[in-house]
Tab-separated table of C-alpha atoms in Angstrom:
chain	number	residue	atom	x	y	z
C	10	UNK	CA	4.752	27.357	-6.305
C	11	UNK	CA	4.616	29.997	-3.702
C	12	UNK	CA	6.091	29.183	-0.787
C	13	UNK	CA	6.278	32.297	0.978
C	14	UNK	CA	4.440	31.629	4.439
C	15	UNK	CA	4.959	35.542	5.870
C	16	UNK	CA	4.385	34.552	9.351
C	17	UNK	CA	7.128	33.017	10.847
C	18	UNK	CA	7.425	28.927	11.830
C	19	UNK	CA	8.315	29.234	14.958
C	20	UNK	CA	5.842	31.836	16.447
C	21	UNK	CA	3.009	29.588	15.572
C	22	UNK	CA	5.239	26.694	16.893
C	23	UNK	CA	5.093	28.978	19.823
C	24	UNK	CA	1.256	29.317	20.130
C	25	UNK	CA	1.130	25.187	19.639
C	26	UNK	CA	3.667	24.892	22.608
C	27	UNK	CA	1.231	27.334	24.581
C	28	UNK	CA	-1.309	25.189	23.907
C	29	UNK	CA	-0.132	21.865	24.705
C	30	UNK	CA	1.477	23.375	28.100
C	31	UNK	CA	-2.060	24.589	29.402
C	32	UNK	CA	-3.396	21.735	28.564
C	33	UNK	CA	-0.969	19.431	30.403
C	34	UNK	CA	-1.333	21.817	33.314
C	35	UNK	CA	-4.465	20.710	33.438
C	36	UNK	CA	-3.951	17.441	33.556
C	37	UNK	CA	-1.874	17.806	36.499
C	38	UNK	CA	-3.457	20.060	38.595
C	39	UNK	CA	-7.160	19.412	38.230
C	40	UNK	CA	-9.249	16.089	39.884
C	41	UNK	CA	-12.190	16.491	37.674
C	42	UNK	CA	-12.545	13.645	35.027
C	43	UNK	CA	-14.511	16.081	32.842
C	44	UNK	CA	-11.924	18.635	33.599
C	45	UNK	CA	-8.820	16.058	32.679
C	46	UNK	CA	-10.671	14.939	29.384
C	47	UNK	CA	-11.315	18.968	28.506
C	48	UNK	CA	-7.186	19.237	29.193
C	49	UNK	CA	-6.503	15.934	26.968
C	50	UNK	CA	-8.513	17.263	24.288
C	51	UNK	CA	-6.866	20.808	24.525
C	52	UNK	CA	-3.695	19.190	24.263
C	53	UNK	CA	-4.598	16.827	21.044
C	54	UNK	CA	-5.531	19.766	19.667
C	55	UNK	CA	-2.363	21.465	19.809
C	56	UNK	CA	-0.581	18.811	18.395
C	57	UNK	CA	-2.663	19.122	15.434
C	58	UNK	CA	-1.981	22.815	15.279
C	59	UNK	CA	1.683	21.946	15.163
C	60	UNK	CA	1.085	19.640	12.394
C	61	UNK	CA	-1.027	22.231	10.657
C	62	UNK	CA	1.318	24.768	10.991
C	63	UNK	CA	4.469	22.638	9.491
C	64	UNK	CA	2.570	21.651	6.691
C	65	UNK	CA	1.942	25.484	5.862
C	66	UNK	CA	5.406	26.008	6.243
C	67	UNK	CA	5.998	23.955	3.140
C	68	UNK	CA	2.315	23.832	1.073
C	69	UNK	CA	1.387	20.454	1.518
C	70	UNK	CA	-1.696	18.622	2.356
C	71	UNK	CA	0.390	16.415	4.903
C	72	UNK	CA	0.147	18.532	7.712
C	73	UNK	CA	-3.693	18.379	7.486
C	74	UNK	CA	-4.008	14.944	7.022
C	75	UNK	CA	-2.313	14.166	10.296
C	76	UNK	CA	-4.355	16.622	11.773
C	77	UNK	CA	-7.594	14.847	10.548
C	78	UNK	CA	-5.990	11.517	11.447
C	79	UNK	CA	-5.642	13.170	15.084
C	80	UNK	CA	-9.085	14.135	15.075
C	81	UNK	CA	-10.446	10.913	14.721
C	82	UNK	CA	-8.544	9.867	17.778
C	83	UNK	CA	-9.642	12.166	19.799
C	84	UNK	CA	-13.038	11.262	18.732
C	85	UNK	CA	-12.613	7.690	19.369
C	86	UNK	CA	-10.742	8.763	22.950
C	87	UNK	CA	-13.766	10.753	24.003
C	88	UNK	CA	-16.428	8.524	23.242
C	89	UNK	CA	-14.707	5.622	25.322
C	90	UNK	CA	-13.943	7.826	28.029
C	91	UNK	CA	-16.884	9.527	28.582
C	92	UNK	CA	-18.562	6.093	28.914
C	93	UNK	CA	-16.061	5.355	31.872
C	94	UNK	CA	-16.977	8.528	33.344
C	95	UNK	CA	-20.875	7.873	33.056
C	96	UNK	CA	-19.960	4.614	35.030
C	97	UNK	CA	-17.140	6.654	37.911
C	98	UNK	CA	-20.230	8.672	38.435
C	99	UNK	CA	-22.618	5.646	39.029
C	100	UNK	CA	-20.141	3.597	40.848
C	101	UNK	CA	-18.636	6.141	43.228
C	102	UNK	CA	-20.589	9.006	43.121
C	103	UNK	CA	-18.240	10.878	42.024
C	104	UNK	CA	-16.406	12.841	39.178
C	105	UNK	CA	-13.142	12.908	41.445
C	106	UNK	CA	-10.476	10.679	39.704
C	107	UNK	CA	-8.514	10.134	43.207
C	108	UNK	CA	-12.214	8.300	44.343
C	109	UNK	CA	-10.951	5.567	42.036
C	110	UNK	CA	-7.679	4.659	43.111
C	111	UNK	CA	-8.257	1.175	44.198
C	112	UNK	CA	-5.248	-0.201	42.896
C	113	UNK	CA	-3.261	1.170	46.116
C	114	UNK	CA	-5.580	-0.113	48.820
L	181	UNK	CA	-1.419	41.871	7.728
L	182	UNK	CA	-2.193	38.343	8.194
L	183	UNK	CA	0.374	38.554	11.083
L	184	UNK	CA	-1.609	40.643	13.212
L	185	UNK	CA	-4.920	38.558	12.614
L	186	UNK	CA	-2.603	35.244	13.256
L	187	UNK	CA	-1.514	37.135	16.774
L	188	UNK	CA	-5.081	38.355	17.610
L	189	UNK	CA	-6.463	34.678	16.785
L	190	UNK	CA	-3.588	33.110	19.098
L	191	UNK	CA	-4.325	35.681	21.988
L	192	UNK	CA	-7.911	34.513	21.997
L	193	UNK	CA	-7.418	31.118	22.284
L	194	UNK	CA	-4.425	30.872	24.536
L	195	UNK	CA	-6.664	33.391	26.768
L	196	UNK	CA	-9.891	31.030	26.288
L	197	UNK	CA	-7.546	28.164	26.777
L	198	UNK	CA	-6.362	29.338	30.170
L	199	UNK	CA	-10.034	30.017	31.259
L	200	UNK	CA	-10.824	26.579	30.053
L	201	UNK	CA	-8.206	24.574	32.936
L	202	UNK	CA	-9.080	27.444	35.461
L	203	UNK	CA	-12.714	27.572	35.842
L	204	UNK	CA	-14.674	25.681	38.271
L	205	UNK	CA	-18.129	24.887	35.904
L	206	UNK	CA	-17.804	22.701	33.665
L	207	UNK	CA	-20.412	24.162	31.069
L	208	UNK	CA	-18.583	27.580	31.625
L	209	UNK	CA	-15.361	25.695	31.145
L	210	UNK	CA	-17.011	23.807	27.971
L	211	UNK	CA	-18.297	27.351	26.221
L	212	UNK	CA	-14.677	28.702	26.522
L	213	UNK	CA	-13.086	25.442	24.940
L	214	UNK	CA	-15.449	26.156	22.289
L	215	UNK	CA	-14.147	29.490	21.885
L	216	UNK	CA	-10.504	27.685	22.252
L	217	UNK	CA	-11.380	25.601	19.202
L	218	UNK	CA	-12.898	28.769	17.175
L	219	UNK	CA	-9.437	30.606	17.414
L	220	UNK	CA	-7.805	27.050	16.151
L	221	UNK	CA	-9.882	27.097	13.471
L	222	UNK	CA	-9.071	30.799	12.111
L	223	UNK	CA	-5.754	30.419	12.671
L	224	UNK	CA	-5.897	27.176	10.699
L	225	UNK	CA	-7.891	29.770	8.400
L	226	UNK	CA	-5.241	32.193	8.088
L	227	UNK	CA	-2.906	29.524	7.707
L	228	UNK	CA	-4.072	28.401	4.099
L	229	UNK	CA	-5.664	25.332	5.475
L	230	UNK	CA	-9.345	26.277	4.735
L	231	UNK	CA	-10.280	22.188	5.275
L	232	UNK	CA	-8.637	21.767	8.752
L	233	UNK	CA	-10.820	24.748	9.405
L	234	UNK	CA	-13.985	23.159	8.552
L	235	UNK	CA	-13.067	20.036	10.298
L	236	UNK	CA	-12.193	21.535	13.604
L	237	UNK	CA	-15.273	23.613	13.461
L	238	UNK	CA	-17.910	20.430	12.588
L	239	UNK	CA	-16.110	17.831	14.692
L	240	UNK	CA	-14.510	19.129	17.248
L	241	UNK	CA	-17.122	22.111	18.734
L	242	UNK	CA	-19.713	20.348	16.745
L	243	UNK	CA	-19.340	16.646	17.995
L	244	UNK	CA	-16.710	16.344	20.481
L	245	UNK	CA	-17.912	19.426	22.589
L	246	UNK	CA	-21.931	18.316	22.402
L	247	UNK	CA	-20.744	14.984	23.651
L	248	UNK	CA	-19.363	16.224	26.841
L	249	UNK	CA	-22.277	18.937	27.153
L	250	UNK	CA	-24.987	15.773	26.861
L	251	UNK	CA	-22.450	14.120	30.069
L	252	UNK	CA	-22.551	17.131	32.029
L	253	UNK	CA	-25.831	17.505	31.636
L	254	UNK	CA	-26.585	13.566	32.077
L	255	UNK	CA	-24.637	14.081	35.611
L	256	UNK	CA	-26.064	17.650	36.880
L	257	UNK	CA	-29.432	16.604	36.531
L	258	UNK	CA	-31.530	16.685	40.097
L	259	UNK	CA	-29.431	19.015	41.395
L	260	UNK	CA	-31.434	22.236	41.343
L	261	UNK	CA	-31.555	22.713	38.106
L	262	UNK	CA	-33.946	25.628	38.450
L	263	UNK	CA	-31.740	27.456	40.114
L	264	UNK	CA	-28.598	26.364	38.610
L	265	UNK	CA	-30.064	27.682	35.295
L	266	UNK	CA	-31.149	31.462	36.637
L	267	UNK	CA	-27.679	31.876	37.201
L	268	UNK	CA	-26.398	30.865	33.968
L	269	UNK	CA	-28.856	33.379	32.539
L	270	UNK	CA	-26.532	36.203	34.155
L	271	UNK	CA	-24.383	38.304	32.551
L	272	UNK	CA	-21.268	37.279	34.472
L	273	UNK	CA	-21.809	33.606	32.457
L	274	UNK	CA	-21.653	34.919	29.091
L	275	UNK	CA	-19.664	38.375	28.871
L	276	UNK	CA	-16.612	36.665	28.735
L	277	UNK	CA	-16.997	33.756	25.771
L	278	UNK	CA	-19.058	36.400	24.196
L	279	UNK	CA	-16.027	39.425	24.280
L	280	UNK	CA	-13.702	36.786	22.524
L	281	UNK	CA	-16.197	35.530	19.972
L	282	UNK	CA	-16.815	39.362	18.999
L	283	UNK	CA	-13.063	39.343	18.284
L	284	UNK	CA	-12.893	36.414	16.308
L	285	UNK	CA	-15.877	37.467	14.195
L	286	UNK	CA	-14.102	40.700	13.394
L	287	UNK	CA	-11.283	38.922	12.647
L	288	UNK	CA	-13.478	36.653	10.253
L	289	UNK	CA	-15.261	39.738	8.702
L	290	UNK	CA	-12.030	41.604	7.651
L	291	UNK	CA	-10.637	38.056	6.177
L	292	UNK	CA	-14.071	37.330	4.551
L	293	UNK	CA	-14.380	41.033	3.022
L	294	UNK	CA	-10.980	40.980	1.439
L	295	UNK	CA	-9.099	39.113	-1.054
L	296	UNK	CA	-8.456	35.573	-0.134
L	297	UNK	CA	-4.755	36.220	-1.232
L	298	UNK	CA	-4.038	39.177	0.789
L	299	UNK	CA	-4.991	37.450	3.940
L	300	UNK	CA	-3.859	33.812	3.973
L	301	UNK	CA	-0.210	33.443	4.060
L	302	UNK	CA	1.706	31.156	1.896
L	303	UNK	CA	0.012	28.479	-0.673
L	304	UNK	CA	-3.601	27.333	-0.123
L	305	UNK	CA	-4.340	23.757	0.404
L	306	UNK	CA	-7.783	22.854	-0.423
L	307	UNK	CA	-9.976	20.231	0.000
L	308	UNK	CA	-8.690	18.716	-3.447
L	309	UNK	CA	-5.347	18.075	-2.814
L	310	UNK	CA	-5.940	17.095	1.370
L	311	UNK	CA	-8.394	14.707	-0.411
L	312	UNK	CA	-6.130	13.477	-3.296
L	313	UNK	CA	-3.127	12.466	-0.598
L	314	UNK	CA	-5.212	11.398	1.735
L	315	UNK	CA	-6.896	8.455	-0.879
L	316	UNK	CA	-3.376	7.916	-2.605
L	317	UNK	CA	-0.415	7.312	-0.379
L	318	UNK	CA	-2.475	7.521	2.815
L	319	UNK	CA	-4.908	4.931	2.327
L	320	UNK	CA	-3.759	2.518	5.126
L	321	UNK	CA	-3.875	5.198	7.808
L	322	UNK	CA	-7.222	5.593	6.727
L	323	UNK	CA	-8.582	2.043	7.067
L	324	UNK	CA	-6.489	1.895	10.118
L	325	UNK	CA	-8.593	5.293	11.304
L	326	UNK	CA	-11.760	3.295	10.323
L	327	UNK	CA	-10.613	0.677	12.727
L	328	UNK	CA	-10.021	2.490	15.529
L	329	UNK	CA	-13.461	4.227	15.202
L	330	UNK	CA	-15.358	0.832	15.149
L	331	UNK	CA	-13.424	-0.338	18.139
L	332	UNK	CA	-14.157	3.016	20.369
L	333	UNK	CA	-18.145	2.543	18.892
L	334	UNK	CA	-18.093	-0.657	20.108
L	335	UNK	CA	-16.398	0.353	23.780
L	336	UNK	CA	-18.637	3.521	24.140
L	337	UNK	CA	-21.675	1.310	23.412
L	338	UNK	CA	-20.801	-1.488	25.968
L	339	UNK	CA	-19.731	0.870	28.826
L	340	UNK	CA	-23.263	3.263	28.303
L	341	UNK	CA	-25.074	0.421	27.902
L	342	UNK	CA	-24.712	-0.959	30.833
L	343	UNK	CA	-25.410	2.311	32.642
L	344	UNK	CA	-28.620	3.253	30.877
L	345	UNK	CA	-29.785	-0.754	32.181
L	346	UNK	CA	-28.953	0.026	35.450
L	347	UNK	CA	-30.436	3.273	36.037
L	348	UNK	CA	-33.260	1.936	34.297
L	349	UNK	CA	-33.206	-0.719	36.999
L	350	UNK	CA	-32.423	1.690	39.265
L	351	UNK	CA	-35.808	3.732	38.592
L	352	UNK	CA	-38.238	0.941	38.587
């Protein structure tokens, strides 16, 4: 077995880090729900490029199966939360997600 | 080689990436995420994991991303959509996804038109053996998968459900 991976770990470690830390970013800074759920999904993603990357790092197929098993969450996590933001939009009028802070009041 | 491919692929999506959290339209922000998740997949490419490749390509810009392009355009609609579309037809819409695509087709061209072995880096895994673990010791995190998929199908279908019957009500 060849397990000569040229480019090294960490830089794509790096580029997963990246990733994740725009995507949190985004999380935190914007108020759009479609915006937020973009962010999440940029961030799943870079998990599974971390994943992806690690199992390169020593030629197995593990890496890729958590990185399909992550891709059917995020499928699942979209589909449910695009339904709640079809009903923030019918119910406030809104894509804002501060509009639906009611727990405070 | 492969290095400099791996550092062009990871420039275009951290760049796509950043345009994604920054920009204030939503379908602009959706067509760079797609871009974002392009990148992903060469890099998964150049990577040796021709299979995550595939799959990020065909469900995540292929089903995730069409999902929230069908809400976006669900929500917009009524708004001056005449309008709204003339100025998506400008340049100033599509010269930017469309300069990073160009890149990562080049990069896909030189990997395609060489050997497979001069461009991936380390061992290939291919659908076979992702396919072979995933049915042997994984089994259980499949069914679990399987699961969770059912119960999101059967959240997504209450929540729109009741939104489609009340705009229908709505309308009437």
């Amino acid at each position: 077995m060849n397990f000569a991976l040229t480019l090294p770990v960490e830089h794509g470690l790096v580029v997963a880090t990246v990733l994740f830390l725009i995507g949190f970013t985004g999380v935190l800074v914007r108020r759009n729900v479609m915006f937020v759920l973009m962010s999440l999904e940029i961030m799943m993603n870079a998990c599974g490029l971390a994943f992806v990357i690690a199992g390169a790092k020593w030629g197995q197929p593990d890496g890729q199966i958590m990185f399909m098993l992550i891709l059917a969450l995020a499928a699942a996590e979209v589909a449910v939360a695009l339904g709640i933001v079809l009903q923030l939009s019918r119910r406030f009028d809104t894509l804002d997600v501060d509009a639906a802070s009611e727990l405070n009041d | 080689m492969e290095n400099i491919l791996f550092y062009i692929a990871a420039g275009v999506a951290i760049a796509s990436t950043v345009r994604v959290v920054t920009h204030n339209n939503a379908s602009h922000a959706l067509i760079y995420l797609i871009v974002s998740l392009l990148s992903v997949a060469v890099i998964f490419f150049l990577l040796g994991a021709p299979f995550a490749a595939a799959l990020e390509i065909v469900v995540y810009a292929g089903a995730i991303v069409v999902l929230f392009l069908f809400v976006v355009m669900m929500l917009n609609l009524g708004r001056g959509s005449i309008q709204q579309e003339n100025r998506w037809l400008r340049p100033s819409m599509w010269i930017g996804p469309g300069i990073l695509t160009s890149v990562l087709f080049l990069v896909i061209v030189y990997v395609l038109s060489g050997r497979p072995e001069d461009v991936t880096s380390g061992v290939v895994v291919g659908p076979r053996e992702v396919g072979a673990e995933l049915f042997g010791p994984y089994l259980l995190a499949v069914e679990l998968a399987g699961i969770l998929l059912l119960a999101s199908l059967v959240g997504a279908y209450h929540l729109g459900r009741r939104y489609m019957s009340d705009r229908r009500g709505d309308n009437s």
